[in-house]
mmCIF file with all atom_site columns, C-alpha atoms in Angstrom:
data_model
loop_
_atom_site.group_PDB
_atom_site.id
_atom_site.type_symbol
_atom_site.label_atom_id
_atom_site.label_alt_id
_atom_site.label_comp_id
_atom_site.label_asym_id
_atom_site.label_entity_id
_atom_site.label_seq_id
_atom_site.pdbx_PDB_ins_code
_atom_site.Cartn_x
_atom_site.Cartn_y
_atom_site.Cartn_z
_atom_site.occupancy
_atom_site.B_iso_or_equiv
_atom_site.pdbx_formal_charge
_atom_site.auth_seq_id
_atom_site.auth_comp_id
_atom_site.auth_asym_id
_atom_site.auth_atom_id
_atom_site.pdbx_PDB_model_num
ATOM 1   C CA . MET C 1 1   ? -8.737  4.856   17.198  1.00 0.00 ? 1413 MET C CA 1
ATOM 2   C CA . THR C 1 2   ? -11.859 2.751   17.635  1.00 0.00 ? 1414 THR C CA 1
ATOM 3   C CA . SER C 1 3   ? -13.354 2.979   14.143  1.00 0.00 ? 1415 SER C CA 1
ATOM 4   C CA . PHE C 1 4   ? -12.439 2.757   10.496  1.00 0.00 ? 1416 PHE C CA 1
ATOM 5   C CA . ASP C 1 5   ? -14.182 5.368   8.379   1.00 0.00 ? 1417 ASP C CA 1
ATOM 6   C CA . SER C 1 6   ? -13.396 4.959   4.689   1.00 0.00 ? 1418 SER C CA 1
ATOM 7   C CA . VAL C 1 7   ? -11.343 3.381   1.902   1.00 0.00 ? 1419 VAL C CA 1
ATOM 8   C CA . THR C 1 8   ? -9.979  5.475   -0.954  1.00 0.00 ? 1420 THR C CA 1
ATOM 9   C CA . LEU C 1 9   ? -8.686  3.785   -4.090  1.00 0.00 ? 1421 LEU C CA 1
ATOM 10  C CA . GLU C 1 10  ? -6.133  5.788   -6.044  1.00 0.00 ? 1422 GLU C CA 1
ATOM 11  C CA . VAL C 1 11  ? -6.725  5.319   -9.767  1.00 0.00 ? 1423 VAL C CA 1
ATOM 12  C CA . ASP C 1 12  ? -5.385  6.563   -13.095 1.00 0.00 ? 1424 ASP C CA 1
ATOM 13  C CA . ASP C 1 13  ? -8.837  7.556   -14.379 1.00 0.00 ? 1425 ASP C CA 1
ATOM 14  C CA . PRO C 1 14  ? -11.439 8.406   -11.704 1.00 0.00 ? 1426 PRO C CA 1
ATOM 15  C CA . THR C 1 15  ? -14.228 8.811   -14.277 1.00 0.00 ? 1427 THR C CA 1
ATOM 16  C CA . ALA C 1 16  ? -13.704 5.334   -15.726 1.00 0.00 ? 1428 ALA C CA 1
ATOM 17  C CA . ALA C 1 17  ? -13.305 3.864   -12.240 1.00 0.00 ? 1429 ALA C CA 1
ATOM 18  C CA . HIS C 1 18  ? -16.550 5.491   -11.123 1.00 0.00 ? 1430 HIS C CA 1
ATOM 19  C CA . ARG C 1 19  ? -18.371 3.912   -14.072 1.00 0.00 ? 1431 ARG C CA 1
ATOM 20  C CA . PHE C 1 20  ? -17.011 0.498   -13.120 1.00 0.00 ? 1432 PHE C CA 1
ATOM 21  C CA . TYR C 1 21  ? -17.887 0.738   -9.435  1.00 0.00 ? 1433 TYR C CA 1
ATOM 22  C CA . THR C 1 22  ? -21.350 2.054   -10.233 1.00 0.00 ? 1434 THR C CA 1
ATOM 23  C CA . ALA C 1 23  ? -21.977 -0.957  -12.485 1.00 0.00 ? 1435 ALA C CA 1
ATOM 24  C CA . PHE C 1 24  ? -20.522 -3.219  -9.791  1.00 0.00 ? 1436 PHE C CA 1
ATOM 25  C CA . GLY C 1 25  ? -22.839 -1.640  -7.192  1.00 0.00 ? 1437 GLY C CA 1
ATOM 26  C CA . LEU C 1 26  ? -20.031 -0.249  -5.034  1.00 0.00 ? 1438 LEU C CA 1
ATOM 27  C CA . ASP C 1 27  ? -19.991 3.436   -5.945  1.00 0.00 ? 1439 ASP C CA 1
ATOM 28  C CA . THR C 1 28  ? -21.197 4.523   -2.483  1.00 0.00 ? 1440 THR C CA 1
ATOM 29  C CA . ARG C 1 29  ? -18.900 2.202   -0.505  1.00 0.00 ? 1441 ARG C CA 1
ATOM 30  C CA . VAL C 1 30  ? -15.444 3.180   -1.775  1.00 0.00 ? 1442 VAL C CA 1
ATOM 31  C CA . HIS C 1 31  ? -13.933 6.576   -2.553  1.00 0.00 ? 1443 HIS C CA 1
ATOM 32  C CA . LEU C 1 32  ? -11.836 7.316   -5.627  1.00 0.00 ? 1444 LEU C CA 1
ATOM 33  C CA . ARG C 1 33  ? -9.163  9.865   -6.400  1.00 0.00 ? 1445 ARG C CA 1
ATOM 34  C CA . ALA C 1 34  ? -6.635  10.393  -9.154  1.00 0.00 ? 1446 ALA C CA 1
ATOM 35  C CA . SER C 1 35  ? -3.071  9.186   -8.725  1.00 0.00 ? 1447 SER C CA 1
ATOM 36  C CA . GLU C 1 36  ? -0.084  8.677   -10.970 1.00 0.00 ? 1448 GLU C CA 1
ATOM 37  C CA . ALA C 1 37  ? 2.029   7.036   -8.268  1.00 0.00 ? 1449 ALA C CA 1
ATOM 38  C CA . PRO C 1 38  ? 4.006   4.193   -9.858  1.00 0.00 ? 1450 PRO C CA 1
ATOM 39  C CA . THR C 1 39  ? 2.861   0.706   -8.945  1.00 0.00 ? 1451 THR C CA 1
ATOM 40  C CA . ALA C 1 40  ? 3.519   -2.764  -10.348 1.00 0.00 ? 1452 ALA C CA 1
ATOM 41  C CA . GLY C 1 41  ? 2.448   -6.285  -9.465  1.00 0.00 ? 1453 GLY C CA 1
ATOM 42  C CA . PHE C 1 42  ? 0.596   -7.200  -6.291  1.00 0.00 ? 1454 PHE C CA 1
ATOM 43  C CA . ARG C 1 43  ? -0.344  -4.122  -4.283  1.00 0.00 ? 1455 ARG C CA 1
ATOM 44  C CA . GLY C 1 44  ? -0.522  -6.039  -1.026  1.00 0.00 ? 1456 GLY C CA 1
ATOM 45  C CA . PHE C 1 45  ? -4.255  -5.858  -0.372  1.00 0.00 ? 1457 PHE C CA 1
ATOM 46  C CA . ALA C 1 46  ? -7.637  -6.997  -1.613  1.00 0.00 ? 1458 ALA C CA 1
ATOM 47  C CA . LEU C 1 47  ? -11.258 -6.115  -0.997  1.00 0.00 ? 1459 LEU C CA 1
ATOM 48  C CA . SER C 1 48  ? -13.657 -8.975  -0.320  1.00 0.00 ? 1460 SER C CA 1
ATOM 49  C CA . LEU C 1 49  ? -17.412 -9.056  -0.825  1.00 0.00 ? 1461 LEU C CA 1
ATOM 50  C CA . THR C 1 50  ? -19.243 -11.574 1.352   1.00 0.00 ? 1462 THR C CA 1
ATOM 51  C CA . ALA C 1 51  ? -22.525 -12.822 -0.135  1.00 0.00 ? 1463 ALA C CA 1
ATOM 52  C CA . SER C 1 52  ? -25.268 -15.084 1.212   1.00 0.00 ? 1464 SER C CA 1
ATOM 53  C CA . GLN C 1 53  ? -25.226 -17.818 -1.439  1.00 0.00 ? 1465 GLN C CA 1
ATOM 54  C CA . PRO C 1 54  ? -23.330 -19.026 -4.543  1.00 0.00 ? 1466 PRO C CA 1
ATOM 55  C CA . ALA C 1 55  ? -25.918 -17.559 -6.937  1.00 0.00 ? 1467 ALA C CA 1
ATOM 56  C CA . ASP C 1 56  ? -25.238 -14.096 -5.522  1.00 0.00 ? 1468 ASP C CA 1
ATOM 57  C CA . VAL C 1 57  ? -21.499 -14.624 -5.928  1.00 0.00 ? 1469 VAL C CA 1
ATOM 58  C CA . ASP C 1 58  ? -22.041 -15.533 -9.582  1.00 0.00 ? 1470 ASP C CA 1
ATOM 59  C CA . ALA C 1 59  ? -24.265 -12.480 -10.123 1.00 0.00 ? 1471 ALA C CA 1
ATOM 60  C CA . LEU C 1 60  ? -21.690 -10.140 -8.590  1.00 0.00 ? 1472 LEU C CA 1
ATOM 61  C CA . VAL C 1 61  ? -18.786 -11.677 -10.498 1.00 0.00 ? 1473 VAL C CA 1
ATOM 62  C CA . ASP C 1 62  ? -20.751 -11.509 -13.767 1.00 0.00 ? 1474 ASP C CA 1
ATOM 63  C CA . ALA C 1 63  ? -21.577 -7.839  -13.127 1.00 0.00 ? 1475 ALA C CA 1
ATOM 64  C CA . ALA C 1 64  ? -17.901 -7.071  -12.539 1.00 0.00 ? 1476 ALA C CA 1
ATOM 65  C CA . LEU C 1 65  ? -16.801 -8.915  -15.682 1.00 0.00 ? 1477 LEU C CA 1
ATOM 66  C CA . HIS C 1 66  ? -19.415 -7.182  -17.813 1.00 0.00 ? 1478 HIS C CA 1
ATOM 67  C CA . ALA C 1 67  ? -18.203 -3.848  -16.430 1.00 0.00 ? 1479 ALA C CA 1
ATOM 68  C CA . GLY C 1 68  ? -14.635 -4.583  -17.527 1.00 0.00 ? 1480 GLY C CA 1
ATOM 69  C CA . ALA C 1 69  ? -13.009 -6.610  -14.749 1.00 0.00 ? 1481 ALA C CA 1
ATOM 70  C CA . THR C 1 70  ? -10.466 -9.329  -15.504 1.00 0.00 ? 1482 THR C CA 1
ATOM 71  C CA . PRO C 1 71  ? -11.026 -12.829 -14.060 1.00 0.00 ? 1483 PRO C CA 1
ATOM 72  C CA . LEU C 1 72  ? -8.211  -14.052 -11.805 1.00 0.00 ? 1484 LEU C CA 1
ATOM 73  C CA . LYS C 1 73  ? -9.925  -17.133 -10.333 1.00 0.00 ? 1485 LYS C CA 1
ATOM 74  C CA . PRO C 1 74  ? -13.237 -18.404 -11.692 1.00 0.00 ? 1486 PRO C CA 1
ATOM 75  C CA . ALA C 1 75  ? -15.970 -18.866 -9.103  1.00 0.00 ? 1487 ALA C CA 1
ATOM 76  C CA . SER C 1 76  ? -15.921 -22.420 -7.787  1.00 0.00 ? 1488 SER C CA 1
ATOM 77  C CA . LYS C 1 77  ? -16.554 -24.568 -4.724  1.00 0.00 ? 1489 LYS C CA 1
ATOM 78  C CA . SER C 1 78  ? -13.869 -25.116 -2.134  1.00 0.00 ? 1490 SER C CA 1
ATOM 79  C CA . PHE C 1 79  ? -13.615 -26.577 1.346   1.00 0.00 ? 1491 PHE C CA 1
ATOM 80  C CA . TRP C 1 80  ? -14.579 -23.217 2.878   1.00 0.00 ? 1492 TRP C CA 1
ATOM 81  C CA . GLY C 1 81  ? -17.513 -22.396 0.571   1.00 0.00 ? 1493 GLY C CA 1
ATOM 82  C CA . TYR C 1 82  ? -17.771 -20.836 -2.878  1.00 0.00 ? 1494 TYR C CA 1
ATOM 83  C CA . GLY C 1 83  ? -16.041 -17.860 -4.442  1.00 0.00 ? 1495 GLY C CA 1
ATOM 84  C CA . GLY C 1 84  ? -14.064 -16.227 -7.208  1.00 0.00 ? 1496 GLY C CA 1
ATOM 85  C CA . VAL C 1 85  ? -11.581 -13.388 -7.743  1.00 0.00 ? 1497 VAL C CA 1
ATOM 86  C CA . VAL C 1 86  ? -11.583 -10.537 -10.261 1.00 0.00 ? 1498 VAL C CA 1
ATOM 87  C CA . GLN C 1 87  ? -9.372  -7.533  -10.891 1.00 0.00 ? 1499 GLN C CA 1
ATOM 88  C CA . ALA C 1 88  ? -10.999 -4.170  -11.545 1.00 0.00 ? 1500 ALA C CA 1
ATOM 89  C CA . PRO C 1 89  ? -9.778  -2.058  -14.484 1.00 0.00 ? 1501 PRO C CA 1
ATOM 90  C CA . ASP C 1 90  ? -7.985  0.225   -11.997 1.00 0.00 ? 1502 ASP C CA 1
ATOM 91  C CA . GLY C 1 91  ? -5.954  -2.774  -10.735 1.00 0.00 ? 1503 GLY C CA 1
ATOM 92  C CA . THR C 1 92  ? -7.759  -3.371  -7.435  1.00 0.00 ? 1504 THR C CA 1
ATOM 93  C CA . ILE C 1 93  ? -8.347  -7.062  -6.681  1.00 0.00 ? 1505 ILE C CA 1
ATOM 94  C CA . TRP C 1 94  ? -11.797 -8.108  -5.462  1.00 0.00 ? 1506 TRP C CA 1
ATOM 95  C CA . LYS C 1 95  ? -12.675 -11.453 -3.931  1.00 0.00 ? 1507 LYS C CA 1
ATOM 96  C CA . VAL C 1 96  ? -16.364 -12.429 -3.967  1.00 0.00 ? 1508 VAL C CA 1
ATOM 97  C CA . ALA C 1 97  ? -17.282 -15.326 -1.700  1.00 0.00 ? 1509 ALA C CA 1
ATOM 98  C CA . THR C 1 98  ? -19.837 -17.082 0.468   1.00 0.00 ? 1510 THR C CA 1
ATOM 99  C CA . SER C 1 99  ? -19.345 -19.629 3.237   1.00 0.00 ? 1511 SER C CA 1
ATOM 100 C CA . THR C 1 100 ? -22.259 -21.716 1.948   1.00 0.00 ? 1512 THR C CA 1
ATOM 101 C CA . ARG C 1 101 ? -22.290 -24.091 -1.023  1.00 0.00 ? 1513 ARG C CA 1
ATOM 102 C CA . LYS C 1 102 ? -26.035 -24.294 -1.677  1.00 0.00 ? 1514 LYS C CA 1
ATOM 103 C CA . ASN C 1 103 ? -28.453 -21.700 -2.965  1.00 0.00 ? 1515 ASN C CA 1
ATOM 104 C CA . THR C 1 104 ? -31.490 -20.835 -0.885  1.00 0.00 ? 1516 THR C CA 1
ATOM 105 C CA . GLY C 1 105 ? -33.238 -18.418 -3.251  1.00 0.00 ? 1517 GLY C CA 1
ATOM 106 C CA . ALA C 1 106 ? -33.125 -16.505 -6.503  1.00 0.00 ? 1518 ALA C CA 1
ATOM 107 C CA . ALA C 1 107 ? -29.870 -14.839 -7.491  1.00 0.00 ? 1519 ALA C CA 1
ATOM 108 C CA . THR C 1 108 ? -29.349 -11.204 -6.508  1.00 0.00 ? 1520 THR C CA 1
ATOM 109 C CA . ARG C 1 109 ? -26.438 -8.796  -6.688  1.00 0.00 ? 1521 ARG C CA 1
ATOM 110 C CA . ARG C 1 110 ? -26.613 -8.114  -2.970  1.00 0.00 ? 1522 ARG C CA 1
ATOM 111 C CA . PHE C 1 111 ? -23.698 -8.626  -0.620  1.00 0.00 ? 1523 PHE C CA 1
ATOM 112 C CA . ASP C 1 112 ? -23.634 -8.670  3.161   1.00 0.00 ? 1524 ASP C CA 1
ATOM 113 C CA . GLU C 1 113 ? -20.356 -6.908  3.856   1.00 0.00 ? 1525 GLU C CA 1
ATOM 114 C CA . ILE C 1 114 ? -17.073 -5.630  2.455   1.00 0.00 ? 1526 ILE C CA 1
ATOM 115 C CA . VAL C 1 115 ? -13.806 -6.649  4.090   1.00 0.00 ? 1527 VAL C CA 1
ATOM 116 C CA . LEU C 1 116 ? -10.507 -4.903  3.410   1.00 0.00 ? 1528 LEU C CA 1
ATOM 117 C CA . LEU C 1 117 ? -7.710  -7.493  3.604   1.00 0.00 ? 1529 LEU C CA 1
ATOM 118 C CA . LEU C 1 118 ? -4.309  -5.935  4.240   1.00 0.00 ? 1530 LEU C CA 1
ATOM 119 C CA . GLY C 1 119 ? -1.385  -8.201  3.416   1.00 0.00 ? 1531 GLY C CA 1
ATOM 120 C CA . ALA C 1 120 ? 1.047   -8.144  6.340   1.00 0.00 ? 1532 ALA C CA 1
ATOM 121 C CA . ALA C 1 121 ? 4.643   -9.309  6.356   1.00 0.00 ? 1533 ALA C CA 1
ATOM 122 C CA . ASP C 1 122 ? 4.200   -10.125 10.056  1.00 0.00 ? 1534 ASP C CA 1
ATOM 123 C CA . VAL C 1 123 ? 0.551   -10.447 11.075  1.00 0.00 ? 1535 VAL C CA 1
ATOM 124 C CA . ALA C 1 124 ? 1.343   -10.476 14.817  1.00 0.00 ? 1536 ALA C CA 1
ATOM 125 C CA . ALA C 1 125 ? 3.412   -7.279  14.599  1.00 0.00 ? 1537 ALA C CA 1
ATOM 126 C CA . SER C 1 126 ? 0.787   -5.476  12.531  1.00 0.00 ? 1538 SER C CA 1
ATOM 127 C CA . LYS C 1 127 ? -1.929  -6.666  14.921  1.00 0.00 ? 1539 LYS C CA 1
ATOM 128 C CA . GLU C 1 128 ? -0.016  -5.191  17.853  1.00 0.00 ? 1540 GLU C CA 1
ATOM 129 C CA . PHE C 1 129 ? 0.459   -1.939  15.928  1.00 0.00 ? 1541 PHE C CA 1
ATOM 130 C CA . TYR C 1 130 ? -3.288  -1.514  15.407  1.00 0.00 ? 1542 TYR C CA 1
ATOM 131 C CA . VAL C 1 131 ? -4.230  -2.627  18.921  1.00 0.00 ? 1543 VAL C CA 1
ATOM 132 C CA . ASP C 1 132 ? -1.822  -0.010  20.278  1.00 0.00 ? 1544 ASP C CA 1
ATOM 133 C CA . ARG C 1 133 ? -3.802  2.570   18.287  1.00 0.00 ? 1545 ARG C CA 1
ATOM 134 C CA . GLY C 1 134 ? -7.110  1.578   19.841  1.00 0.00 ? 1546 GLY C CA 1
ATOM 135 C CA . LEU C 1 135 ? -8.606  -1.049  17.550  1.00 0.00 ? 1547 LEU C CA 1
ATOM 136 C CA . ALA C 1 136 ? -10.155 -4.065  19.260  1.00 0.00 ? 1548 ALA C CA 1
ATOM 137 C CA . VAL C 1 137 ? -9.690  -7.571  17.867  1.00 0.00 ? 1549 VAL C CA 1
ATOM 138 C CA . ALA C 1 138 ? -12.874 -9.389  16.880  1.00 0.00 ? 1550 ALA C CA 1
ATOM 139 C CA . ARG C 1 139 ? -11.270 -12.621 15.641  1.00 0.00 ? 1551 ARG C CA 1
ATOM 140 C CA . SER C 1 140 ? -7.692  -13.822 15.539  1.00 0.00 ? 1552 SER C CA 1
ATOM 141 C CA . PHE C 1 141 ? -6.088  -16.973 14.159  1.00 0.00 ? 1553 PHE C CA 1
ATOM 142 C CA . GLY C 1 142 ? -2.498  -16.713 15.360  1.00 0.00 ? 1554 GLY C CA 1
ATOM 143 C CA . ARG C 1 143 ? -0.155  -15.287 12.763  1.00 0.00 ? 1555 ARG C CA 1
ATOM 144 C CA . LYS C 1 144 ? -2.514  -16.082 9.880   1.00 0.00 ? 1556 LYS C CA 1
ATOM 145 C CA . TYR C 1 145 ? -5.539  -13.784 10.127  1.00 0.00 ? 1557 TYR C CA 1
ATOM 146 C CA . VAL C 1 146 ? -6.862  -10.980 12.319  1.00 0.00 ? 1558 VAL C CA 1
ATOM 147 C CA . GLU C 1 147 ? -10.197 -9.197  12.026  1.00 0.00 ? 1559 GLU C CA 1
ATOM 148 C CA . PHE C 1 148 ? -10.830 -5.996  13.952  1.00 0.00 ? 1560 PHE C CA 1
ATOM 149 C CA . ALA C 1 149 ? -14.076 -4.983  15.644  1.00 0.00 ? 1561 ALA C CA 1
ATOM 150 C CA . THR C 1 150 ? -15.328 -1.889  13.803  1.00 0.00 ? 1562 THR C CA 1
ATOM 151 C CA . PRO C 1 151 ? -19.135 -2.270  13.947  1.00 0.00 ? 1563 PRO C CA 1
ATOM 152 C CA . SER C 1 152 ? -19.901 1.274   12.792  1.00 0.00 ? 1564 SER C CA 1
ATOM 153 C CA . SER C 1 153 ? -17.558 1.141   9.806   1.00 0.00 ? 1565 SER C CA 1
ATOM 154 C CA . PRO C 1 154 ? -18.821 0.663   6.225   1.00 0.00 ? 1566 PRO C CA 1
ATOM 155 C CA . VAL C 1 155 ? -15.920 -1.715  5.537   1.00 0.00 ? 1567 VAL C CA 1
ATOM 156 C CA . LYS C 1 156 ? -14.436 -4.335  7.880   1.00 0.00 ? 1568 LYS C CA 1
ATOM 157 C CA . LEU C 1 157 ? -10.684 -4.299  8.427   1.00 0.00 ? 1569 LEU C CA 1
ATOM 158 C CA . ALA C 1 158 ? -8.600  -7.476  8.535   1.00 0.00 ? 1570 ALA C CA 1
ATOM 159 C CA . LEU C 1 159 ? -4.964  -8.572  8.348   1.00 0.00 ? 1571 LEU C CA 1
ATOM 160 C CA . TYR C 1 160 ? -3.819  -11.548 6.300   1.00 0.00 ? 1572 TYR C CA 1
ATOM 161 C CA . GLY C 1 161 ? -0.297  -12.812 5.691   1.00 0.00 ? 1573 GLY C CA 1
ATOM 162 C CA . ARG C 1 162 ? 0.889   -11.193 2.458   1.00 0.00 ? 1574 ARG C CA 1
ATOM 163 C CA . ARG C 1 163 ? 2.121   -14.437 0.890   1.00 0.00 ? 1575 ARG C CA 1
ATOM 164 C CA . ALA C 1 164 ? -1.032  -16.337 1.885   1.00 0.00 ? 1576 ALA C CA 1
ATOM 165 C CA . LEU C 1 165 ? -3.244  -13.521 0.586   1.00 0.00 ? 1577 LEU C CA 1
ATOM 166 C CA . ALA C 1 166 ? -1.507  -13.476 -2.800  1.00 0.00 ? 1578 ALA C CA 1
ATOM 167 C CA . LYS C 1 167 ? -1.863  -17.253 -3.056  1.00 0.00 ? 1579 LYS C CA 1
ATOM 168 C CA . ASP C 1 168 ? -5.542  -17.072 -2.143  1.00 0.00 ? 1580 ASP C CA 1
ATOM 169 C CA . LEU C 1 169 ? -6.099  -14.431 -4.835  1.00 0.00 ? 1581 LEU C CA 1
ATOM 170 C CA . GLY C 1 170 ? -4.190  -16.371 -7.482  1.00 0.00 ? 1582 GLY C CA 1
ATOM 171 C CA . VAL C 1 171 ? -1.483  -13.752 -8.113  1.00 0.00 ? 1583 VAL C CA 1
ATOM 172 C CA . PRO C 1 172 ? 2.313   -13.645 -7.616  1.00 0.00 ? 1584 PRO C CA 1
ATOM 173 C CA . GLU C 1 173 ? 3.378   -12.165 -4.288  1.00 0.00 ? 1585 GLU C CA 1
ATOM 174 C CA . ASP C 1 174 ? 5.867   -9.695  -5.759  1.00 0.00 ? 1586 ASP C CA 1
ATOM 175 C CA . GLY C 1 175 ? 4.932   -6.058  -6.165  1.00 0.00 ? 1587 GLY C CA 1
ATOM 176 C CA . THR C 1 176 ? 6.616   -2.656  -6.080  1.00 0.00 ? 1588 THR C CA 1
ATOM 177 C CA . GLY C 1 177 ? 5.631   0.969   -5.724  1.00 0.00 ? 1589 GLY C CA 1
ATOM 178 C CA . SER C 1 178 ? 2.506   2.479   -4.260  1.00 0.00 ? 1590 SER C CA 1
ATOM 179 C CA . HIS C 1 179 ? -0.298  0.457   -2.687  1.00 0.00 ? 1591 HIS C CA 1
ATOM 180 C CA . ARG C 1 180 ? -2.681  2.937   -4.392  1.00 0.00 ? 1592 ARG C CA 1
ATOM 181 C CA . LEU C 1 181 ? -4.799  2.818   -1.242  1.00 0.00 ? 1593 LEU C CA 1
ATOM 182 C CA . ALA C 1 182 ? -5.566  5.324   1.528   1.00 0.00 ? 1594 ALA C CA 1
ATOM 183 C CA . LEU C 1 183 ? -7.515  4.646   4.710   1.00 0.00 ? 1595 LEU C CA 1
ATOM 184 C CA . ALA C 1 184 ? -9.198  7.159   6.988   1.00 0.00 ? 1596 ALA C CA 1
ATOM 185 C CA . GLY C 1 185 ? -9.999  7.089   10.678  1.00 0.00 ? 1597 GLY C CA 1
ATOM 186 C CA . PRO C 1 186 ? -10.505 9.513   13.548  1.00 0.00 ? 1598 PRO C CA 1
ATOM 187 C CA . THR C 1 187 ? -6.783  9.688   14.348  1.00 0.00 ? 1599 THR C CA 1
ATOM 188 C CA . GLY C 1 188 ? -3.735  10.053  12.186  1.00 0.00 ? 1600 GLY C CA 1
ATOM 189 C CA . PRO C 1 189 ? -2.008  10.499  9.918   1.00 0.00 ? 1601 PRO C CA 1
ATOM 190 C CA . PHE C 1 190 ? 0.235   7.461   10.228  1.00 0.00 ? 1602 PHE C CA 1
ATOM 191 C CA . THR C 1 191 ? 1.689   4.628   8.162   1.00 0.00 ? 1603 THR C CA 1
ATOM 192 C CA . ASP C 1 192 ? 1.428   1.018   9.328   1.00 0.00 ? 1604 ASP C CA 1
ATOM 193 C CA . PRO C 1 193 ? 4.332   -1.513  9.302   1.00 0.00 ? 1605 PRO C CA 1
ATOM 194 C CA . ASP C 1 194 ? 3.444   -2.626  5.760   1.00 0.00 ? 1606 ASP C CA 1
ATOM 195 C CA . GLY C 1 195 ? 3.341   0.870   4.299   1.00 0.00 ? 1607 GLY C CA 1
ATOM 196 C CA . PHE C 1 196 ? -0.435  1.370   4.267   1.00 0.00 ? 1608 PHE C CA 1
ATOM 197 C CA . VAL C 1 197 ? -1.233  5.044   4.731   1.00 0.00 ? 1609 VAL C CA 1
ATOM 198 C CA . TRP C 1 198 ? -3.902  6.342   7.098   1.00 0.00 ? 1610 TRP C CA 1
ATOM 199 C CA . GLU C 1 199 ? -5.272  9.840   6.860   1.00 0.00 ? 1611 GLU C CA 1
ATOM 200 C CA . THR C 1 200 ? -7.238  11.853  9.393   1.00 0.00 ? 1612 THR C CA 1
ATOM 201 C CA . HIS C 1 201 ? -10.958 11.663  8.740   1.00 0.00 ? 1613 HIS C CA 1
ATOM 202 C CA . ALA C 1 202 ? -12.260 15.098  7.753   1.00 0.00 ? 1614 ALA C CA 1
#
């Protein structure tokens, strides 16, 4: 496997979720399908939007809140840049961030990339699992963070320690049941060490 093709969010109400993601400007970047699989608490992953400047972060967060998202962490400055966290009505957590602290132009609702952050119990073990299946590592910070090289993919794939990811998002680490997430690539199906399900790309 050398690419990562799509992300599917499993939701209670696909029609309502489609309305939200259209308003949020993400309707063409994530897939949706109905699911009644039980889930509670932290689902072990987040999607991150990377923007060019703080004004764009604010515009994206405001759009999500107006579309029905719940704020988890208000947008603010930090040592790494500027960002905030919201939870979509379907339960998916979205982080919106930029590495810069100063605006360079008028606010837009544009973002540069989407990164799927999978919370791993053991980042090194999960890294090895994916490398064994053909993914190349683009960046790696020991047992803390790994980003894979998938230049043709609409969404970047990264591993983050589950506990550290929950802390970064501002939510308790505990969660049970389904991740409510399915990934697709050119090989599969398989399930990774943290229970994330991959399907064969059609």
